[in-house]
Short mmCIF file of C-alpha atoms in Angstrom, two decimals:
data_model
loop_
_atom_site.label_atom_id
_atom_site.label_comp_id
_atom_site.label_asym_id
_atom_site.label_seq_id
_atom_site.Cartn_x
_atom_site.Cartn_y
_atom_site.Cartn_z
CA MET A 1 -1.83 8.23 33.30
CA ALA A 2 -0.40 7.83 29.82
CA SER A 3 3.08 6.38 29.46
CA PRO A 4 5.87 8.82 28.51
CA LEU A 5 6.18 9.87 24.88
CA PRO A 6 8.67 7.53 23.23
CA ALA A 7 11.90 8.94 21.81
CA SER A 8 11.69 6.51 18.89
CA VAL A 9 8.96 4.45 17.28
CA LEU A 10 11.50 1.68 16.74
CA ASP A 11 12.09 1.19 20.46
CA LEU A 12 8.45 0.76 21.48
CA ALA A 13 8.23 -3.01 20.97
CA PRO A 14 9.64 -5.74 18.71
CA VAL A 15 6.21 -6.06 17.07
CA VAL A 16 3.84 -3.16 16.33
CA PRO A 17 0.25 -4.24 15.54
CA VAL A 18 -1.17 -2.55 12.45
CA VAL A 19 -4.86 -1.97 13.06
CA VAL A 20 -7.68 -1.16 10.64
CA GLU A 21 -10.62 -0.83 12.99
CA ASP A 22 -13.79 1.14 13.68
CA ALA A 23 -14.16 3.30 16.75
CA VAL A 24 -16.71 0.96 18.40
CA ASP A 25 -14.26 -1.90 18.86
CA ALA A 26 -11.08 0.17 19.11
CA VAL A 27 -10.97 0.28 22.90
CA PRO A 28 -11.49 -3.44 23.70
CA LEU A 29 -9.14 -4.37 20.86
CA ALA A 30 -6.46 -2.02 22.21
CA ARG A 31 -6.93 -3.39 25.72
CA ALA A 32 -6.48 -6.94 24.42
CA LEU A 33 -3.26 -5.99 22.62
CA VAL A 34 -1.87 -4.22 25.68
CA ALA A 35 -2.80 -7.15 27.93
CA GLY A 36 -0.92 -9.42 25.54
CA GLY A 37 2.21 -7.30 25.80
CA LEU A 38 1.93 -5.10 22.70
CA PRO A 39 1.39 -1.52 23.93
CA ALA A 40 2.36 0.22 20.67
CA ILE A 41 -0.62 0.29 18.31
CA GLU A 42 -0.62 1.75 14.80
CA VAL A 43 -4.12 2.67 13.62
CA THR A 44 -4.09 3.11 9.86
CA LEU A 45 -5.92 6.07 8.36
CA ARG A 46 -7.69 3.90 5.79
CA THR A 47 -11.25 4.30 7.03
CA PRO A 48 -13.41 7.31 7.99
CA ALA A 49 -13.50 6.01 11.57
CA ALA A 50 -9.73 5.82 12.03
CA VAL A 51 -9.23 9.23 13.62
CA GLU A 52 -12.05 8.59 16.08
CA ALA A 53 -10.50 5.18 16.87
CA ILE A 54 -7.22 6.92 17.72
CA ARG A 55 -9.09 9.40 19.90
CA GLU A 56 -10.90 6.61 21.76
CA ILE A 57 -7.73 4.61 22.41
CA ALA A 58 -5.78 7.71 23.45
CA GLY A 59 -8.49 8.78 25.86
CA ARG A 60 -9.55 5.44 27.33
CA VAL A 61 -6.51 3.15 27.15
CA PRO A 62 -3.72 5.24 28.72
CA GLU A 63 -1.33 2.30 28.91
CA ALA A 64 -1.36 2.07 25.10
CA VAL A 65 0.93 4.11 22.87
CA VAL A 66 -1.33 4.77 19.92
CA GLY A 67 -0.09 6.13 16.63
CA ALA A 68 -1.42 6.87 13.16
CA GLY A 69 -0.39 4.89 10.11
CA THR A 70 -0.89 5.38 6.36
CA VAL A 71 -0.32 9.11 6.88
CA ILE A 72 0.00 10.68 3.43
CA SER A 73 -0.79 14.39 3.86
CA PRO A 74 -0.13 17.30 6.25
CA GLY A 75 -3.87 17.42 6.92
CA GLN A 76 -3.80 13.85 8.18
CA VAL A 77 -0.85 14.71 10.39
CA ALA A 78 -2.91 17.50 11.95
CA ASP A 79 -5.99 15.32 12.38
CA ALA A 80 -3.99 12.49 13.95
CA MET A 81 -2.24 14.81 16.37
CA ALA A 82 -5.54 16.43 17.39
CA ALA A 83 -6.91 12.95 18.14
CA GLY A 84 -4.01 12.10 20.41
CA ALA A 85 -1.64 10.15 18.17
CA ARG A 86 1.77 9.69 19.76
CA PHE A 87 3.67 8.60 16.67
CA LEU A 88 3.20 8.77 12.91
CA VAL A 89 3.93 6.27 10.14
CA SER A 90 3.70 6.82 6.39
CA PRO A 91 3.89 4.33 3.49
CA GLY A 92 6.08 6.76 1.54
CA TRP A 93 7.20 10.36 1.77
CA THR A 94 7.59 13.72 0.06
CA ASP A 95 9.39 16.79 1.38
CA VAL A 96 6.05 18.40 2.22
CA LEU A 97 4.86 15.38 4.19
CA LEU A 98 8.24 14.94 5.85
CA GLU A 99 8.25 18.50 7.14
CA ALA A 100 4.72 18.16 8.50
CA MET A 101 5.67 14.98 10.33
CA ARG A 102 8.85 16.59 11.66
CA ALA A 103 6.87 19.61 12.88
CA SER A 104 4.49 17.35 14.84
CA ASP A 105 7.13 16.85 17.57
CA VAL A 106 6.26 13.16 17.91
CA PRO A 107 8.35 10.23 16.61
CA PHE A 108 7.69 9.36 12.98
CA LEU A 109 8.64 6.75 10.40
CA PRO A 110 8.57 7.77 6.73
CA GLY A 111 8.17 4.85 4.37
CA VAL A 112 10.82 3.69 1.88
CA SER A 113 11.21 0.82 -0.55
CA THR A 114 14.34 1.78 -2.52
CA THR A 115 17.98 2.59 -1.79
CA SER A 116 17.61 6.07 -3.29
CA GLU A 117 14.75 6.88 -0.90
CA VAL A 118 16.86 5.76 2.05
CA VAL A 119 19.79 7.93 0.93
CA ALA A 120 17.47 10.91 0.40
CA LEU A 121 16.14 10.60 3.95
CA LEU A 122 19.63 10.25 5.38
CA GLU A 123 20.55 13.49 3.59
CA ARG A 124 17.64 15.11 5.43
CA GLY A 125 18.77 13.84 8.81
CA VAL A 126 16.27 10.99 9.12
CA ARG A 127 17.75 7.65 10.19
CA GLU A 128 14.63 5.71 11.20
CA MET A 129 12.27 4.49 8.49
CA LYS A 130 9.46 2.13 7.62
CA PHE A 131 10.35 -0.43 4.94
CA PHE A 132 7.17 -1.02 2.94
CA PRO A 133 5.87 -3.19 1.40
CA ALA A 134 8.49 -5.38 3.02
CA GLU A 135 7.96 -8.77 1.39
CA ALA A 136 7.07 -7.38 -2.04
CA ALA A 137 10.04 -4.99 -1.96
CA GLY A 138 12.66 -7.67 -1.33
CA GLY A 139 12.20 -8.77 2.28
CA THR A 140 15.11 -9.77 4.47
CA ALA A 141 17.50 -10.20 1.54
CA TYR A 142 17.01 -6.58 0.48
CA LEU A 143 17.37 -5.19 3.99
CA LYS A 144 20.47 -7.30 4.60
CA SER A 145 22.05 -5.86 1.45
CA LEU A 146 21.42 -2.30 2.76
CA ALA A 147 23.16 -2.92 6.09
CA GLY A 148 26.65 -2.79 4.59
CA PRO A 149 26.60 0.50 2.63
CA LEU A 150 23.96 2.22 4.80
CA PRO A 151 24.48 0.98 8.38
CA GLN A 152 23.15 4.22 9.87
CA ALA A 153 19.60 3.51 8.62
CA ARG A 154 17.25 1.59 10.93
CA PHE A 155 13.99 0.03 9.81
CA CYS A 156 10.57 -1.22 10.81
CA PRO A 157 9.55 -3.55 7.96
CA THR A 158 5.80 -3.86 7.35
CA GLY A 159 3.81 -5.61 4.67
CA GLY A 160 3.34 -9.35 4.26
CA ILE A 161 5.14 -10.25 7.48
CA GLY A 162 3.84 -13.12 9.62
CA PRO A 163 5.03 -15.04 12.67
CA ALA A 164 7.16 -17.41 10.58
CA SER A 165 9.27 -14.58 9.15
CA VAL A 166 9.52 -12.30 12.21
CA PRO A 167 12.68 -13.96 13.64
CA ASP A 168 14.50 -13.56 10.31
CA TYR A 169 13.71 -9.86 10.21
CA LEU A 170 14.58 -9.20 13.85
CA ALA A 171 17.91 -10.99 13.39
CA LEU A 172 19.07 -8.30 10.93
CA PRO A 173 21.33 -5.60 12.40
CA ASN A 174 19.35 -2.76 10.79
CA VAL A 175 15.88 -3.96 11.85
CA ALA A 176 14.61 -2.85 15.24
CA CYS A 177 10.99 -4.03 15.03
CA VAL A 178 8.35 -5.22 12.57
CA GLY A 179 4.76 -4.26 11.90
CA GLY A 180 1.94 -6.62 11.10
CA SER A 181 -1.66 -7.60 11.65
CA TRP A 182 -1.51 -11.39 11.97
CA MET A 183 -2.44 -11.12 15.65
CA LEU A 184 -5.75 -9.57 14.54
CA PRO A 185 -7.42 -12.24 12.40
CA ARG A 186 -10.61 -10.95 10.79
CA GLU A 187 -12.80 -13.69 12.20
CA ALA A 188 -11.63 -13.02 15.75
CA VAL A 189 -12.19 -9.27 15.45
CA ALA A 190 -15.59 -9.81 13.80
CA ALA A 191 -16.61 -12.13 16.64
CA ARG A 192 -15.12 -9.73 19.19
CA ASP A 193 -13.05 -12.60 20.52
CA TRP A 194 -10.68 -10.39 22.48
CA GLY A 195 -9.33 -13.39 24.38
CA ARG A 196 -7.94 -14.81 21.14
CA VAL A 197 -6.49 -11.44 20.17
CA GLU A 198 -4.78 -11.21 23.56
CA ALA A 199 -3.36 -14.73 23.18
CA LEU A 200 -2.01 -13.99 19.71
CA ALA A 201 -0.57 -10.69 20.94
CA ARG A 202 1.20 -12.53 23.74
CA GLU A 203 2.75 -14.89 21.21
CA ALA A 204 3.91 -11.93 19.13
CA ALA A 205 5.33 -10.16 22.17
CA ALA A 206 7.40 -13.26 22.92
CA PHE A 207 9.55 -12.48 19.90
CA SER A 208 11.36 -10.03 22.17
CA ALA A 209 12.96 -12.95 23.97
CA GLY A 210 16.61 -13.10 23.00
CA VAL A 211 16.24 -10.20 20.56
CA THR A 212 17.50 -6.72 21.30
CA CYS A 213 15.84 -3.77 19.56
CA ARG A 214 18.74 -1.71 18.27
#
């Protein structure tokens, strides 16, 4: 039985794996991540096989909470929802995309990289956002500077984040979780070394110790 639909993407886990994977390996990869303590899995819509990968994980790994990332059109929202996605993440947003994501009735994170984008989303009643590309857009220093004037905005930074920088992000009052793919090294996935993926996922999940997702 699948776990309950989350009220917020930000409260799923301190680290959300960002997966670019084909449908063949999607299930064992998802099982390795879940076994390592990372049940929330964002499958990016960057390959033709992504929607099928979401469908496979949703249907065969019920303990996972699988979502769609790199969502950039209403059509992709529809495709992801039909495949069983339980949350949506976009690298940026427009009003058309925002309304499609809102109409999906699942949690969603529209992407931002500037203060004006954050304010525009707050005007539209959205308080939870993806900060992307995190490191290129200013990293922890930028997010820290937003916490004062815009404390109501909460973020999941993604883009260029690795294990060395995770604690600095999670220590910020406006950061609830981070996204990344360092627990999925290409050589391990290519070799189908799911034991290594599980071990790296367990290390990532340990970042929850002493950190409260706000």
